[in-house]
Short mmCIF file of C-alpha atoms and ligand atoms in Angstrom, two decimals:
data_model
loop_
_atom_site.label_atom_id
_atom_site.label_comp_id
_atom_site.label_asym_id
_atom_site.label_seq_id
_atom_site.Cartn_x
_atom_site.Cartn_y
_atom_site.Cartn_z
CA UNK A 1 0.05 -0.08 0.08
CA UNK A 2 1.08 3.75 -0.78
CA UNK A 3 1.40 5.13 2.88
CA UNK A 4 2.66 8.51 1.43
CA UNK A 5 0.90 11.56 2.37
CA UNK A 6 -0.54 14.76 0.75
CA UNK A 7 0.92 17.81 1.83
CA UNK A 8 -0.40 21.38 1.09
CA UNK A 9 1.24 24.67 1.29
CA UNK A 10 -0.42 28.29 2.26
CA UNK A 11 1.07 31.35 0.97
CA UNK A 12 -0.74 34.72 2.02
CA UNK A 13 0.47 37.27 -0.93
CA UNK A 14 -0.05 40.97 -0.77
CA UNK A 15 1.46 43.24 -3.75
CA UNK A 16 4.14 40.53 -4.10
CA UNK A 17 4.26 41.03 -7.97
CA UNK A 18 8.23 41.46 -7.54
CA UNK A 19 8.54 38.27 -5.57
CA UNK A 20 6.12 35.28 -6.74
CA UNK A 21 8.07 35.07 -10.19
CA UNK A 22 11.32 34.25 -8.08
CA UNK A 23 10.15 32.48 -5.36
CA UNK A 24 7.47 30.13 -6.57
CA UNK A 25 9.35 28.41 -9.22
CA UNK A 26 12.20 27.77 -6.50
CA UNK A 27 9.43 26.42 -4.12
CA UNK A 28 7.87 24.21 -6.70
CA UNK A 29 11.62 22.77 -7.39
CA UNK A 30 11.87 22.04 -3.75
CA UNK A 31 8.36 20.47 -3.69
CA UNK A 32 9.68 17.96 -6.23
CA UNK A 33 12.21 16.54 -4.06
CA UNK A 34 9.57 16.04 -1.39
CA UNK A 35 7.13 14.28 -3.69
CA UNK A 36 10.09 11.80 -4.49
CA UNK A 37 10.22 10.92 -0.90
CA UNK A 38 7.40 10.42 1.76
CA UNK A 39 4.80 12.69 -0.11
CA UNK A 40 2.47 11.95 -2.77
CA UNK A 41 0.79 15.25 -3.53
CA UNK A 42 1.58 18.79 -2.98
CA UNK A 43 -0.85 21.70 -3.60
CA UNK A 44 0.53 25.28 -2.96
CA UNK A 45 -2.43 27.51 -2.35
CA UNK A 46 -1.38 31.14 -3.07
CA UNK A 47 -3.95 33.55 -1.22
CA UNK A 48 -4.00 36.78 -2.82
CA UNK A 49 -5.04 39.20 -0.03
CA UNK A 50 -6.60 41.80 -2.22
CA UNK A 51 -3.28 43.15 -3.87
CA UNK A 52 -3.75 46.33 -5.92
CA UNK A 53 -0.84 45.66 -8.28
CA UNK A 54 -0.38 42.55 -10.67
CA UNK A 55 -0.27 39.72 -7.93
CA UNK A 56 -3.50 38.19 -9.14
CA UNK A 57 -2.64 37.88 -12.81
CA UNK A 58 0.86 36.28 -11.62
CA UNK A 59 -0.98 33.93 -9.29
CA UNK A 60 -3.70 33.26 -12.22
CA UNK A 61 -0.94 32.32 -14.64
CA UNK A 62 1.13 30.20 -12.16
CA UNK A 63 -2.09 28.41 -11.50
CA UNK A 64 -2.63 27.55 -15.46
CA UNK A 65 0.94 26.64 -15.80
CA UNK A 66 1.50 24.09 -13.09
CA UNK A 67 -0.85 21.80 -11.81
CA UNK A 68 0.02 21.86 -7.96
CA UNK A 69 -0.67 25.59 -7.64
CA UNK A 70 -4.24 26.79 -6.56
CA UNK A 71 -4.91 30.57 -6.79
CA UNK A 72 -7.21 32.18 -4.19
CA UNK A 73 -8.26 35.68 -4.14
CA UNK A 74 -9.97 37.42 -1.61
CA UNK A 75 -12.35 40.36 -2.27
CA UNK A 76 -10.50 42.82 -0.29
CA UNK A 77 -6.96 43.22 1.76
CA UNK A 78 -7.94 41.48 4.91
CA UNK A 79 -4.81 41.30 6.51
CA UNK A 80 -1.86 38.67 6.77
CA UNK A 81 -3.87 36.71 9.57
CA UNK A 82 -6.92 36.58 7.86
CA UNK A 83 -5.57 35.37 4.43
CA UNK A 84 -3.60 32.75 6.25
CA UNK A 85 -6.43 31.41 7.98
CA UNK A 86 -8.48 31.54 4.39
CA UNK A 87 -5.95 29.37 3.12
CA UNK A 88 -5.73 26.83 6.08
CA UNK A 89 -9.35 26.65 6.06
CA UNK A 90 -9.87 25.46 2.26
CA UNK A 91 -6.32 23.74 1.84
CA UNK A 92 -6.66 20.03 1.26
CA UNK A 93 -4.17 17.26 2.63
CA UNK A 94 -3.11 15.64 5.46
CA UNK A 95 -0.69 18.21 6.50
CA UNK A 96 -0.69 22.03 5.75
CA UNK A 97 2.48 24.27 5.87
CA UNK A 98 2.21 27.79 5.79
CA UNK A 99 4.72 30.34 4.98
CA UNK A 100 5.52 33.63 3.35
CA UNK A 101 5.49 34.81 -0.07
CA UNK A 102 9.12 36.26 0.13
CA UNK A 103 10.91 33.02 1.09
CA UNK A 104 12.63 34.50 3.89
CA UNK A 105 11.91 31.40 5.72
CA UNK A 106 14.48 28.43 4.53
CA UNK A 107 12.14 26.11 2.50
CA UNK A 108 14.84 23.22 2.81
CA UNK A 109 13.51 22.41 6.35
CA UNK A 110 10.10 21.42 5.05
CA UNK A 111 11.52 17.93 4.72
CA UNK A 112 12.40 18.08 8.49
CA UNK A 113 8.86 19.37 9.03
CA UNK A 114 7.11 16.49 7.34
CA UNK A 115 9.42 14.05 9.17
CA UNK A 116 8.59 15.35 12.52
CA UNK A 117 5.08 15.21 11.79
CA UNK A 118 5.48 11.77 10.59
CA UNK A 119 7.27 10.90 13.96
CA UNK A 120 4.12 11.73 15.71
CA UNK A 121 3.71 15.61 16.02
CA UNK A 122 0.82 17.12 15.14
CA UNK A 123 2.13 20.66 15.18
CA UNK A 124 5.77 21.73 13.73
CA UNK A 125 7.23 25.34 14.58
CA UNK A 126 9.49 26.52 12.59
CA UNK A 127 11.84 28.47 15.03
CA UNK A 128 14.60 31.03 13.93
CA UNK A 129 17.86 30.11 15.37
CA UNK A 130 18.96 33.92 15.43
CA UNK A 131 17.53 37.32 14.43
CA UNK A 132 20.81 38.86 12.82
CA UNK A 133 18.81 39.65 9.89
CA UNK A 134 16.57 41.67 11.59
CA UNK A 135 17.12 45.47 12.22
CA UNK A 136 17.99 46.39 15.95
CA UNK A 137 14.50 47.91 16.19
CA UNK A 138 12.91 44.78 15.13
CA UNK A 139 14.88 42.61 17.58
CA UNK A 140 14.16 45.06 20.59
CA UNK A 141 10.33 45.45 20.09
CA UNK A 142 9.96 41.58 19.45
CA UNK A 143 11.88 40.91 22.60
CA UNK A 144 9.55 43.36 24.69
CA UNK A 145 6.52 41.86 22.98
CA UNK A 146 7.69 38.36 23.93
CA UNK A 147 8.26 39.63 27.66
CA UNK A 148 4.91 41.43 27.99
CA UNK A 149 2.93 38.39 26.46
CA UNK A 150 5.02 35.99 29.11
CA UNK A 151 3.95 38.42 31.88
CA UNK A 152 0.40 38.12 30.62
CA UNK A 153 0.28 34.58 30.80
CA UNK A 154 -0.25 34.16 27.37
CA UNK A 155 1.85 31.22 25.58
CA UNK A 156 3.67 32.26 22.40
CA UNK A 157 6.49 30.27 20.56
CA UNK A 158 9.52 32.70 20.74
CA UNK A 159 11.08 33.54 17.60
CA UNK A 160 8.25 31.86 15.22
CA UNK A 161 6.60 33.64 12.71
CA UNK A 162 3.81 31.83 10.72
CA UNK A 163 5.83 29.07 9.29
CA UNK A 164 4.68 25.95 10.62
CA UNK A 165 2.95 22.38 9.55
CA UNK A 166 -0.31 21.65 10.96
CA UNK A 167 -1.93 18.21 10.68
CA UNK A 168 -5.60 17.51 9.66
CA UNK A 169 -6.87 17.18 13.20
CA UNK A 170 -5.64 20.68 14.45
CA UNK A 171 -6.44 22.23 11.21
CA UNK A 172 -10.00 21.04 12.04
CA UNK A 173 -10.12 22.17 15.39
CA UNK A 174 -8.65 25.54 14.26
CA UNK A 175 -11.94 25.90 12.55
CA UNK A 176 -13.94 25.85 15.53
CA UNK A 177 -12.44 29.34 16.69
CA UNK A 178 -14.98 31.75 15.79
CA UNK A 179 -12.95 35.07 16.86
CA UNK A 180 -12.51 37.72 14.00
CA UNK A 181 -9.59 39.48 15.98
CA UNK A 182 -7.00 36.81 14.70
CA UNK A 183 -3.63 36.17 16.19
CA UNK A 184 -2.95 32.69 15.19
CA UNK A 185 0.74 32.64 16.93
CA UNK A 186 -1.51 32.66 20.19
CA UNK A 187 -4.44 30.72 19.11
CA UNK A 188 -2.44 27.57 17.69
CA UNK A 189 -0.80 26.66 21.05
CA UNK A 190 -4.12 26.88 22.66
CA UNK A 191 -5.17 23.92 20.67
CA UNK A 192 -2.91 21.57 22.64
CA UNK A 193 -1.82 18.45 20.62
CA UNK A 194 1.91 17.06 20.66
CA UNK A 195 3.99 19.73 18.67
CA UNK A 196 7.83 20.17 18.47
CA UNK A 197 10.19 22.83 16.97
CA UNK A 198 12.63 22.77 14.08
CA UNK A 199 15.41 25.53 13.74
CA UNK A 200 16.18 27.52 10.68
CA UNK A 201 17.92 30.93 9.62
CA UNK A 202 15.96 33.27 7.96
CA UNK A 203 17.31 35.07 5.01
CA UNK A 204 16.62 38.45 3.32
CA UNK A 205 13.37 39.11 1.52
CA UNK A 206 13.68 37.78 -2.24
CA UNK A 207 12.44 41.21 -3.55
CA UNK A 208 10.07 44.04 -3.12
CA UNK A 209 9.42 45.47 0.31
CA UNK A 210 8.26 44.31 3.74
CA UNK A 211 4.35 44.45 3.64
CA UNK A 212 4.66 44.90 7.47
CA UNK A 213 5.33 48.56 8.22
CA UNK A 214 5.39 49.54 11.90
CA UNK A 215 1.57 50.55 11.87
CA UNK A 216 0.66 46.78 11.23
CA UNK A 217 3.26 45.54 13.35
CA UNK A 218 1.93 47.27 16.33
CA UNK A 219 -1.54 46.47 15.27
CA UNK A 220 -0.70 42.71 15.36
CA UNK A 221 1.12 43.34 18.98
CA UNK A 222 -2.21 44.96 20.30
CA UNK A 223 -4.38 42.19 18.87
CA UNK A 224 -2.09 39.63 20.37
CA UNK A 225 -2.21 41.45 23.82
CA UNK A 226 -5.74 42.13 24.13
CA UNK A 227 -7.00 38.92 22.73
CA UNK A 228 -5.08 36.64 25.08
CA UNK A 229 -5.46 38.37 28.33
CA UNK A 230 -7.81 40.53 30.35
CA UNK A 231 -4.80 41.23 32.70
CA UNK A 232 -4.13 44.71 31.48
CA UNK A 233 -7.78 45.48 32.57
CA UNK A 234 -7.07 44.10 36.22
CA UNK A 235 -3.94 46.39 36.08
CA UNK A 236 -5.70 49.52 35.47
CA UNK A 237 -8.04 48.80 38.48
CA UNK A 238 -5.24 48.38 40.88
CA UNK A 239 -3.32 51.35 39.32
CA UNK A 240 -6.72 53.35 40.05
CA UNK A 241 -6.88 51.80 43.72
CA UNK A 242 -3.11 52.86 44.03
CA UNK A 243 -3.64 56.27 43.02
CA UNK A 244 -6.41 56.71 45.22
CA UNK A 245 -4.72 55.76 48.16
CA UNK A 246 -1.54 58.04 47.16
CA UNK A 247 -4.19 61.17 46.69
CA UNK A 248 -5.40 60.57 50.29
CA UNK A 249 -1.70 60.46 51.88
CA UNK A 250 -1.03 63.67 49.49
CA UNK A 251 -4.55 65.28 51.24
CA UNK A 252 -3.48 64.36 54.88
CA UNK A 253 0.20 66.04 53.86
CA UNK A 254 -1.80 69.10 52.59
CA UNK A 255 -3.89 69.50 55.73
CA UNK A 256 -0.75 68.89 57.84
CA UNK A 257 1.23 71.72 55.89
CA UNK A 258 -1.68 74.36 55.93
CA UNK A 259 -2.85 73.91 59.91
CA UNK A 260 0.48 72.78 61.56
CA UNK A 261 3.13 74.65 59.72
CA UNK A 262 1.50 77.61 58.86
CA UNK A 263 3.83 78.05 55.83
CA UNK A 264 2.73 79.68 52.55
CA UNK A 265 0.20 78.05 49.86
CA UNK A 266 2.58 75.90 47.72
CA UNK A 267 3.02 77.09 43.81
CA UNK A 268 1.21 75.99 40.96
CA UNK A 269 3.51 73.27 40.09
CA UNK A 270 2.21 70.95 43.03
CA UNK A 271 -1.36 71.57 41.58
CA UNK A 272 -0.91 71.36 37.81
CA UNK A 273 1.43 68.22 37.85
CA UNK A 274 -1.07 66.10 39.32
CA UNK A 275 -3.74 67.35 36.97
CA UNK A 276 -1.81 66.49 33.98
CA UNK A 277 -0.25 63.33 35.23
CA UNK A 278 -3.78 61.71 36.46
CA UNK A 279 -5.29 63.24 33.09
CA UNK A 280 -2.87 61.21 31.26
CA UNK A 281 -3.38 58.25 33.40
CA UNK A 282 -7.12 58.14 32.99
CA UNK A 283 -6.88 58.76 29.43
CA UNK A 284 -4.61 55.79 28.89
CA UNK A 285 -6.98 53.60 31.22
CA UNK A 286 -9.82 54.77 28.95
CA UNK A 287 -8.36 54.00 25.76
CA UNK A 288 -7.36 50.40 27.32
CA UNK A 289 -10.74 49.93 28.35
CA UNK A 290 -12.04 51.09 24.93
CA UNK A 291 -9.84 48.70 22.94
CA UNK A 292 -11.28 45.86 24.78
CA UNK A 293 -14.87 47.29 24.21
CA UNK A 294 -14.08 47.64 20.73
CA UNK A 295 -12.76 43.96 20.29
CA UNK A 296 -16.22 42.84 21.88
CA UNK A 297 -18.11 45.02 19.56
CA UNK A 298 -16.32 43.54 16.49
CA UNK A 299 -16.78 40.17 17.63
CA UNK A 300 -20.39 40.43 18.53
CA UNK A 301 -21.04 41.50 14.71
CA UNK A 302 -19.72 37.80 13.76
CA UNK A 303 -18.90 39.28 10.36
CA UNK A 304 -16.69 37.16 8.37
CA UNK A 305 -13.02 37.19 8.68
CA UNK A 306 -12.58 36.91 4.90
CA UNK A 307 -14.57 36.72 1.65
CA UNK A 308 -13.23 34.63 -1.13
CA UNK A 309 -14.10 36.20 -4.46
CA UNK A 310 -12.58 32.89 -6.37
CA UNK A 311 -10.46 29.65 -6.74
CA UNK A 312 -8.87 28.73 -9.71
CA UNK A 313 -9.04 24.95 -9.34
CA UNK A 314 -11.86 22.82 -7.82
CA UNK A 315 -11.48 20.61 -5.02
CA UNK A 316 -9.96 17.37 -6.05
CA UNK A 317 -12.37 14.21 -5.24
N1 LIG B 401 0.66 39.84 3.81
C1 LIG B 401 -0.59 39.88 3.43
N2 LIG B 401 -1.17 40.89 3.90
C2 LIG B 401 -0.98 41.93 4.43
C3 LIG B 401 0.03 42.26 4.60
C4 LIG B 401 1.27 40.97 4.21
O1 LIG B 401 -0.99 38.65 3.08
O2 LIG B 401 -1.75 42.89 4.59
C5 LIG B 401 1.69 38.74 3.22
C6 LIG B 401 2.86 39.00 2.32
O3 LIG B 401 2.69 39.03 1.44
C7 LIG B 401 3.81 37.83 2.96
C8 LIG B 401 3.46 37.90 4.54
O4 LIG B 401 2.17 38.48 4.76
O5 LIG B 401 3.65 36.91 2.38
C9 LIG B 401 4.28 38.40 5.47
O6 LIG B 401 4.86 39.82 4.98
P1 LIG B 401 6.41 40.34 4.90
O7 LIG B 401 7.15 39.52 4.08
O8 LIG B 401 6.22 41.89 4.13
O9 LIG B 401 6.57 40.78 6.20
P2 LIG B 401 7.84 40.67 7.07
O10 LIG B 401 8.74 39.41 6.53
O11 LIG B 401 8.70 42.02 6.68
O12 LIG B 401 7.81 40.73 8.66
MG1 LIG B 402 9.00 38.77 4.71
#
C-alpha cells in the first residue's frame, strides 16, 4: 500500500508581484524533491490578499501553468492573519505548511517538518535560531513583545512567525475558533496537541519591500495582547486604587502643611502636575478599556473574517 501523504502549502500574498516570479519556481523545485520521498501530492495555495498590483495575474498564470498551484482570491485586503486562515480553511491534504511569499523562511527545512509530523507531532513550529537579519529596532520590539506576553500568561513560541506545519486534526479544530481578532501565533498553542520545533536561519526578502510596516506590526501586537489576556484591565483597576491611596496621603500632607506648619500655599506646580499626570493616566485607562470594548463590538457582529472571491481550481475528490 502507498502510505505517502498529501501535504499542502499556504502562502498569503499582498502586492508581491516582484517576489512571486522568483520564489514560486524555487519552491516548486523543492517540492519536487519532497514528492520523491514520502509525499504523494503537494498543492500550493497562493492566497491573494486583495493586492492592488499584478499579483493576481501572476497567481492566475502560475495556476494555469502548474497543476500543483491553486490561486485563491480574497475580495479585498483582509490582512495577513486572515488571508492565512482563509488558506488553512480550504487547503486539502493531511498536513498543511504555511509560509510567507518572500521565502525569507528557509524552505529546505520542509523535509524535516514533514519528518517530525510522521514521527507523531501534530504541529511543527519552525523557529529562527537567531535574528541577525532583523534590524536592531525589530529585534528589541520583538523581545519586548515576548516579555509582555509571557508576563500576561499567554503562550507564544519565541522567534516563530507563521511558518509551521499543522496536521488535519489540529486544522479541523482551528475551524471551531470563531474570533475575528486573529492572532494565530497565540491561538495555535491553545489547541494543545503534541508539537515540536525545528530551527532554521531566516534570510533576506527575495525582492520588494516588507508588507509589514510599523503600523501593522503594532496592530498585530495589540491584537495579540488584548485577545489573549484581560490582565491589563485588572492592572488598570489596581492602578486606580493605588493612585486613590496616594491622593489620600497627599491630602493628609496638605492638611498638615496648612494647619500645623502655617507656611505659604505651595506653588502652581504641585497643583498642575497631578492634574496633567492623572489626566494622562485616566486617558490611558479609558483607551485600554475602549480597546477591549471595541474588540467585543467586532466579535458580536460576527462578520466573516474574509470573503473568497474565486479559486482557480476545483477541489479534487
Ligand atoms: N501579507 C498579506 N497581507 C497583508 C500584509 C502582508 O497577506 O496585509 C503577506 C505578505 O505578502 C507576505 C507575508 O504576509 O507573504 C509576510 O509579510 P512580509 O514578508 O512583508 O513581512 P516581514 O517578513 O517583513 O515581517
Ligand atoms: Mg517577509
